[in-house]
Coordinates of C-alpha atoms in Angstrom, one line a residue:
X1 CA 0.0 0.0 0.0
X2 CA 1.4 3.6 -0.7
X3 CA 1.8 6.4 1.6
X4 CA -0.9 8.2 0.3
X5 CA -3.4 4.9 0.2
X6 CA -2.7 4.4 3.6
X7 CA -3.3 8.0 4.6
X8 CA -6.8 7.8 3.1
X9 CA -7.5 4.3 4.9
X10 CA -6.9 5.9 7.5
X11 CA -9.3 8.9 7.2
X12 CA -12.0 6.8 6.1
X13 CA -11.4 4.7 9.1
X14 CA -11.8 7.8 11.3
X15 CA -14.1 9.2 9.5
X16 CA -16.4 6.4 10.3
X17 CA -15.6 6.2 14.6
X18 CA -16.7 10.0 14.4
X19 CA -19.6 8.9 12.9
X20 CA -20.5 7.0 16.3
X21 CA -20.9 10.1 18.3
X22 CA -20.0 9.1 22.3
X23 CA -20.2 11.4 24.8
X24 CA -19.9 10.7 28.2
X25 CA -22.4 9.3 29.9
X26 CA -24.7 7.9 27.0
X27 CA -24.3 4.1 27.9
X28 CA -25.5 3.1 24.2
X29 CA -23.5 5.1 22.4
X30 CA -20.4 4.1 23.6
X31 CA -20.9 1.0 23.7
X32 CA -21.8 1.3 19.6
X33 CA -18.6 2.6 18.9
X34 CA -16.7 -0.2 21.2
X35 CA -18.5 -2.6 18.9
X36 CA -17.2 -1.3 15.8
X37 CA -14.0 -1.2 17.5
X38 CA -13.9 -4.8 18.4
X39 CA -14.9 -6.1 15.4
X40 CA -11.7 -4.4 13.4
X41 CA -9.5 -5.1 16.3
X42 CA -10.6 -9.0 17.0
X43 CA -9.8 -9.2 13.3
X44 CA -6.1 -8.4 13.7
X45 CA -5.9 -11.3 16.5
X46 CA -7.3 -9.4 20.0
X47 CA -9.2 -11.0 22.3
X48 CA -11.5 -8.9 24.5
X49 CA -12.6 -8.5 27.7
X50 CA -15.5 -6.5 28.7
X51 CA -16.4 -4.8 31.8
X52 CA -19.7 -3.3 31.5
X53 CA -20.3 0.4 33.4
X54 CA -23.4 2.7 34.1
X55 CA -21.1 4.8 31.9
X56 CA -20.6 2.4 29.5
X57 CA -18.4 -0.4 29.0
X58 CA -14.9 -0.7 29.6
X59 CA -12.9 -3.0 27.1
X60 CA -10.0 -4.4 26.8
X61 CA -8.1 -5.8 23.9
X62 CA -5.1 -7.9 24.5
X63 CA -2.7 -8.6 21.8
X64 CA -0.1 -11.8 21.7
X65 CA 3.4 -11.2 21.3
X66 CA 4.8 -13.0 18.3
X67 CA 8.1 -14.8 17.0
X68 CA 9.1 -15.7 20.5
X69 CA 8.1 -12.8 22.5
X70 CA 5.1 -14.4 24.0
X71 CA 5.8 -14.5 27.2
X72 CA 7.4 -10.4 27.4
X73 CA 5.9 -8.1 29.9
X74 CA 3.3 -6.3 27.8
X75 CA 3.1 -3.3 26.4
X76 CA 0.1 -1.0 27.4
X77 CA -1.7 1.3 25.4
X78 CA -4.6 4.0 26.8
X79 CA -7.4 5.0 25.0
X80 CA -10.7 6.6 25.5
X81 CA -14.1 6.4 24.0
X82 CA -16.2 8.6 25.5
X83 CA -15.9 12.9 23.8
X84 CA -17.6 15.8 25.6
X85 CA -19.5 16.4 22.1
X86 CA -23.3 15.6 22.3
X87 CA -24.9 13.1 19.9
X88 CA -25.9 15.5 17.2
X89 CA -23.2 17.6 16.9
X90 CA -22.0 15.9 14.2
X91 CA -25.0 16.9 12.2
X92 CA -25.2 20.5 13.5
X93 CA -22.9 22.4 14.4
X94 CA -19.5 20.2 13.4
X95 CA -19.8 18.5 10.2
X96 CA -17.2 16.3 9.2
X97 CA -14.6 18.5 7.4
X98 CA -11.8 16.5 4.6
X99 CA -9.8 19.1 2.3
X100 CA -6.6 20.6 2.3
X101 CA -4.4 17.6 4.4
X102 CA -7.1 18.2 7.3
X103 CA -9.7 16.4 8.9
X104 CA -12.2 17.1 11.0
X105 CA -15.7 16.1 13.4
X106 CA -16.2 16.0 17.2
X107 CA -14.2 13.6 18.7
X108 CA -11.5 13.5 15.9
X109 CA -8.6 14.7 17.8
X110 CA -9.5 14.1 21.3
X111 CA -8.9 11.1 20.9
X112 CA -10.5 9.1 18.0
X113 CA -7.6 10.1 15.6
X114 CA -5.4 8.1 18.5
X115 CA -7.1 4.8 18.2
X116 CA -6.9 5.2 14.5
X117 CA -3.1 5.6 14.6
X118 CA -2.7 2.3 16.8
X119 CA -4.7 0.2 14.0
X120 CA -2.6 1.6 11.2
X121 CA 0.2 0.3 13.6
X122 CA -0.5 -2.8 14.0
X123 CA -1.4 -3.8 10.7
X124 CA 2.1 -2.1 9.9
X125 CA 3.9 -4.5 12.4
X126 CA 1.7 -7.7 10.7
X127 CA 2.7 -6.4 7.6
X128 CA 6.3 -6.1 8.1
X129 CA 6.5 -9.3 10.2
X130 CA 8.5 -7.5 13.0
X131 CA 8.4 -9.4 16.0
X132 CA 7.2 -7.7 19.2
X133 CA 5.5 -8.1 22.6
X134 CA 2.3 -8.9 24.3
X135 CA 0.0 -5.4 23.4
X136 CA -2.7 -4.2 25.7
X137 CA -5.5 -1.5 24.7
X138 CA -7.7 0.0 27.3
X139 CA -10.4 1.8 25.6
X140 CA -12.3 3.6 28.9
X141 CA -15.9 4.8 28.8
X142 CA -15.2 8.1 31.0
X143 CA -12.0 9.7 30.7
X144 CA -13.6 13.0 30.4
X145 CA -14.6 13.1 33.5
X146 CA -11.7 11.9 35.8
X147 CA -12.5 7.9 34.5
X148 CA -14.3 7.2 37.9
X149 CA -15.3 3.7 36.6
X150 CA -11.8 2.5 35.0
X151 CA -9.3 3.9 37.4
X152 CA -8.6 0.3 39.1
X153 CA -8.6 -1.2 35.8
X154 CA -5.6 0.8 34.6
X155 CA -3.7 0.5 37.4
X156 CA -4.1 -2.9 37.7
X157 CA -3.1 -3.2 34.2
X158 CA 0.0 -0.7 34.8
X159 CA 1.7 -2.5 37.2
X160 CA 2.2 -5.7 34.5
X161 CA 3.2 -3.3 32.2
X162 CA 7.1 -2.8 30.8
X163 CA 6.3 0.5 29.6
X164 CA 2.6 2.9 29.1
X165 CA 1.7 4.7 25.7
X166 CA -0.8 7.1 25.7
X167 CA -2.6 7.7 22.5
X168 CA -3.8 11.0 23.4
X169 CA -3.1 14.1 21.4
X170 CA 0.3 15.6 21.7
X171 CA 1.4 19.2 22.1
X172 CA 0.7 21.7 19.2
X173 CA 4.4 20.6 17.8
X174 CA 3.3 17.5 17.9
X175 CA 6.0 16.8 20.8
X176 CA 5.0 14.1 23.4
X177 CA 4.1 14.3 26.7
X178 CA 6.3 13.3 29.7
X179 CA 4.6 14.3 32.9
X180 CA 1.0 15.4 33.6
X181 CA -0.6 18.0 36.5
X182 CA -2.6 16.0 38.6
X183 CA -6.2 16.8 38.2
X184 CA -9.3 17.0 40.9
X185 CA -12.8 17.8 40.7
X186 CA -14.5 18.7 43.8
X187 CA -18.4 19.5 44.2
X188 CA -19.1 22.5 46.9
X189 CA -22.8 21.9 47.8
X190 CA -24.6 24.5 50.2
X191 CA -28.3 23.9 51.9
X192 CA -29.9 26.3 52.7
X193 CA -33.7 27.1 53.9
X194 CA -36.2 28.1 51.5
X195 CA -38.7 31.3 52.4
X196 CA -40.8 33.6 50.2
X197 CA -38.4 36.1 49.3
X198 CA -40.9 39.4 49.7
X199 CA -42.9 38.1 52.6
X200 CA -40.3 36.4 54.5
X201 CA -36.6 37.3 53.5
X202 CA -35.3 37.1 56.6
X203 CA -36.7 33.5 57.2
X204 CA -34.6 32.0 54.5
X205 CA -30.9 31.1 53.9
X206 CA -29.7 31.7 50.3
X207 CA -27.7 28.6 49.1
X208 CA -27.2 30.8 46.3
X209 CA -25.1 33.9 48.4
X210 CA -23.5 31.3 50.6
X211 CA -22.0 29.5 47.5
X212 CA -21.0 33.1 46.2
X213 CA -19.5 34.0 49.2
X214 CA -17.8 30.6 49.5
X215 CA -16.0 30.4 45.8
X216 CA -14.3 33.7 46.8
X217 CA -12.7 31.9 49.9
X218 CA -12.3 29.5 47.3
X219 CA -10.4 32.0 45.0
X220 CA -8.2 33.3 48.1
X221 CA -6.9 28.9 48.7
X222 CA -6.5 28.7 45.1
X223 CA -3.8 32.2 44.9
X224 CA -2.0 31.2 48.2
X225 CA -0.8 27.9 46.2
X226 CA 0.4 29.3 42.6
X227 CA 1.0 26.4 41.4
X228 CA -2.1 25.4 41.6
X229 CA -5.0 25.8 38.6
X230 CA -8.6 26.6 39.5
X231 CA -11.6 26.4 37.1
X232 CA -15.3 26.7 38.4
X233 CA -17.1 24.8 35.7
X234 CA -20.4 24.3 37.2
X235 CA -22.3 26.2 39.0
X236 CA -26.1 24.9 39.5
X237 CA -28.9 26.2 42.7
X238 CA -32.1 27.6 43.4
X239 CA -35.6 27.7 41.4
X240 CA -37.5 31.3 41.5
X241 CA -36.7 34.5 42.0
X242 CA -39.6 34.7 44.7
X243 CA -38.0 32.0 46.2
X244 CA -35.1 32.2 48.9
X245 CA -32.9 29.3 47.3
X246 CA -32.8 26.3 49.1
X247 CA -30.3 24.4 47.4
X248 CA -27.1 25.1 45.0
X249 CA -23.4 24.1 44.2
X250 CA -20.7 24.2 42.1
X251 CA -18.5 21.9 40.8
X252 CA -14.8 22.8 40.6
X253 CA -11.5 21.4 38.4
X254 CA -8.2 21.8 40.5
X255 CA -4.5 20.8 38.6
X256 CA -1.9 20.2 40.9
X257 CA 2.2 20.1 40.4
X258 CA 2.5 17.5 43.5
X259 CA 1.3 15.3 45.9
X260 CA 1.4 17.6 49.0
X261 CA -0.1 20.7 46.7
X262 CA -2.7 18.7 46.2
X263 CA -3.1 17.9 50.3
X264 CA -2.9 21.2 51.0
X265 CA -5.4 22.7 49.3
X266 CA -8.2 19.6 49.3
X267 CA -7.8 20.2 53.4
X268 CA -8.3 23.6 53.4
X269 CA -11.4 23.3 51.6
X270 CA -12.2 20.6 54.2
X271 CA -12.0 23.0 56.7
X272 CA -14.4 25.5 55.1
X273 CA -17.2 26.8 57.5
X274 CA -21.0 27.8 56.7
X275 CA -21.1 31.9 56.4
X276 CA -24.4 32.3 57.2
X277 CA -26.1 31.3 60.4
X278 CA -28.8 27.8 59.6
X279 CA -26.6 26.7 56.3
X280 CA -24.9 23.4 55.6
X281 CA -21.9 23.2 53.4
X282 CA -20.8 19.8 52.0
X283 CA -17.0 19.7 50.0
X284 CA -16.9 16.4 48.0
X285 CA -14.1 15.3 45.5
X286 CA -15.7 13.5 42.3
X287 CA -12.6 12.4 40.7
X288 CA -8.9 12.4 41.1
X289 CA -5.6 11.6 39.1
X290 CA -2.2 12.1 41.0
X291 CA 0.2 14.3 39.7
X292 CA 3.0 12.5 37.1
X293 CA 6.2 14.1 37.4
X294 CA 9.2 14.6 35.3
X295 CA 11.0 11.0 35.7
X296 CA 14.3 9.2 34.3
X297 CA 12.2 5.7 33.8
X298 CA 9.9 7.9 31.8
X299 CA 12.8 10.2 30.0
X300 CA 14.3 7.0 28.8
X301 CA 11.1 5.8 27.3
X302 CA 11.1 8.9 25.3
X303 CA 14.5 8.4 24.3
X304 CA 13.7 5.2 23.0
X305 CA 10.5 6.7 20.9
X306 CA 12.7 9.3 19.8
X307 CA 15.4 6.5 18.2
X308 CA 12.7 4.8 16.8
X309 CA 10.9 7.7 15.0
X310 CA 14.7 8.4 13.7
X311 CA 14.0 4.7 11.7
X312 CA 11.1 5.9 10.2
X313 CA 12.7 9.7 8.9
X314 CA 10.8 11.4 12.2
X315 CA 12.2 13.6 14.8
X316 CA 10.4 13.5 18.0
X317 CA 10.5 15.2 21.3
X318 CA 8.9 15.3 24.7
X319 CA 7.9 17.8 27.3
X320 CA 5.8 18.3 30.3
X321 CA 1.9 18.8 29.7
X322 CA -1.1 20.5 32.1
X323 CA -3.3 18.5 31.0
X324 CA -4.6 15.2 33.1
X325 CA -5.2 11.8 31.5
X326 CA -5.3 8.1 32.3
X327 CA -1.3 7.9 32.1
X328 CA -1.4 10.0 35.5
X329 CA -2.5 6.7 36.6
X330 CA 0.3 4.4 35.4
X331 CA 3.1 7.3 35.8
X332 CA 2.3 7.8 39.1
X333 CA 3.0 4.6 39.9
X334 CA 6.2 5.0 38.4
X335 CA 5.8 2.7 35.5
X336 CA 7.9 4.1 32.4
X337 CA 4.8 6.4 30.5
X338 CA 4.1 8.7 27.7
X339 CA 1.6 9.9 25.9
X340 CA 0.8 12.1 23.4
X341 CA 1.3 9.5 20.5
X342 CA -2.5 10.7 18.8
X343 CA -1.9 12.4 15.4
X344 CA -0.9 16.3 15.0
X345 CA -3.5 18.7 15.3
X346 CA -5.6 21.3 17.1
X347 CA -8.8 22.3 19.1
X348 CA -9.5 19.9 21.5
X349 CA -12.7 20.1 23.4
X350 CA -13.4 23.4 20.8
X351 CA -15.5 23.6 17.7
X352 CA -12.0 24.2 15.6
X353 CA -11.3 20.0 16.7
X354 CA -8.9 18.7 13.9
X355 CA -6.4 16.4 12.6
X356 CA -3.4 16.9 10.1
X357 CA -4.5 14.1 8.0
X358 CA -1.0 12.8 6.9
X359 CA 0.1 12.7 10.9
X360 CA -2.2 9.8 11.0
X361 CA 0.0 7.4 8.8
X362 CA 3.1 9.3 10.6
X363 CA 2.2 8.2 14.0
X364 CA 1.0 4.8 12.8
X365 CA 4.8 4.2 11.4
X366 CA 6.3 5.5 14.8
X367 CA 4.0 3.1 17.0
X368 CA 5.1 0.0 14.8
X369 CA 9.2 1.0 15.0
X370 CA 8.8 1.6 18.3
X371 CA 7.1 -1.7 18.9
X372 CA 9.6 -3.7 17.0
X373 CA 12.4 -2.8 19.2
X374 CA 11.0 -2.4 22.5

């Protein structure tokens, strides 16, 4: 197959998993597009596990090693089905775009073009008759939001890892990425006691100006660590304007540089008190992934990405990234990770989501080196 024959395999190939819409949290439509997956990737020799969520299901695809490398620690791969784009977006608002060297549809680059990329791979590596070893793919349901349901899953498959590959995007250079902020969402939640707001204001407590007044001492935690990102992404309460509210929160996205800047801030929201006289205040964390610093084990595994895209006429590089992911998990544990290894492109959780269309064959031809002499 030529260059340019596999390029437009590959688009086609894409082009059909943004087709199958998944955003997180719709069960059915995930589970679609993990169908479609399985049947492609039980054709190239996986065998598949399922572990079925609320969320959606959790698979995983377990290559063999070949030529003698059976028994070889595997290598791990992390993937994601679930987007943040709506079912329907495809048909209003994002169309799928194919001209000038770039695609483009919700879910394309974050992270569809990723698992695309891997395929290529592997059929490269069958083609080429490389030996290599065992290959794990987790493809989670809810990585969007913190991957509450597969957490244990990919530790669990970390630990009998030799090295983790992320196939999430990369930097805008296409660089990799080496080490990841940790990332925690935490729910403030404030009762209060409803009243009619003309005939008896004084009766009530707003949840609504408690949670106000509770995001600023929010803000002030958040500037005394400045290391430390803060996003309020949610914020939800009350019913009527003659109504005292009764009831509101808001649900918060922290990024952390450490372990202990991550302590010291999820206590002192712990220790946040009630403003107003008769109110409740409740601090919960919904999801967390531990902060993946800068490492040798994970330095050398980008050396040895970098000698392999060198086979293949590529120059690659690595850096730090603020963005979390599932390879927080496994670098964390200090398992040799990087990630990053999607194709090139742009816009990622933004209506301007795209892929360089070429990058998908590019990053296809680095996976397969890489696997042939790891």
């Amino acid at each position: 197959m030529s260059r340019n024959d596999r390029i437009a395999t590959l688009v086609e190939r894409l082009r059909l998993a943004v087709a199958l819409e998944s955003p997180t949290g719709d069960a059915r439509a995930i589970a679609a597009l993990g169908a479609h997956l399985t049947e492609r990737f039980t054709r190239l020799g996986a065998a598949v596990s399922v572990e079925p969520h609320e969320t959606g299901p959790n698979l995983a695809f377990a290559f063999p090693g070949t030529a003698g490398r059976e028994s070889e620690a595997p290598v791990l791969f992390l993937a994601h089905a679930d987007t943040v784009w709506p079912v329907g977006t495809l048909a209003s608002t994002m169309p799928w775009r194919d001209d000038d060297g770039i695609v483009a549809g919700p879910g394309a680059f974050d992270m569809k073009g990723g698992i695309i990329a891997f395929e290529g791979a592997l059929e490269l590596l069958a083609e080429s008759g490389a030996a290599h070893r065992p290959l794990t793919l987790l493809l989670v349901a809810d990585e969007e939001i913190g991957s509450p349901s597969s957490r244990a899953l990919v530790e669990s498959h970390g630990r009998c890892a030799v090295a983790v590959l992320g196939l999430e995007s990369p930097h805008a250079d296409g660089a990799l990425k080496t080490a990841r902020l940790g990332s925690t969402r935490v729910r403030l939640t404030v009762v209060g006691r409803e009243s009619h707001a003309a005939l008896d204001p004084d009766g009530g407590v707003s949840a609504i100006e408690e949670l106000v007044d509770q995001l600023l001492r929010v803000r002030e935690i958040a500037a005394a660590h400045p290391t430390v990102l803060c996003n309020v992404g949610t914020i939800a309460g009350g019913g009527r304007t003659n109504v005292v509210a009764g009831r509101a929160h808001a649900d918060i996205g922290f990024r952390f540089p450490d372990a202990s800047t991550e302590r010291a801030v999820l206590d002192a929201l712990a220790a946040l008190a009630p403003v107003r006289s008769g109110g409740e205040l409740s601090v919960e964390v919904l999801s967390s992934r531990p902060a993946w610093g800068v490492d040798a084990r994970h330095d050398a595994l980008t050396a040895e990405i970098a000698a392999a895209a060198a086979t293949v006429g590529q120059a690659v590089d690595g850096r730090p990234a603020t963005g979390a992911a599932d390879t927080n998990l496994t670098g964390a544990l200090g398992v040799p990770t990087v990630d990053g290894l999607g194709p090139r492109g742009a816009g990622a959780h933004a209506v301007h989501e795209h892929v360089v269309a070429a990058s998908l064959a590019e990053r296809a031809e680095l996976i397969a080196a890489l696997l042939a002499r790891i």
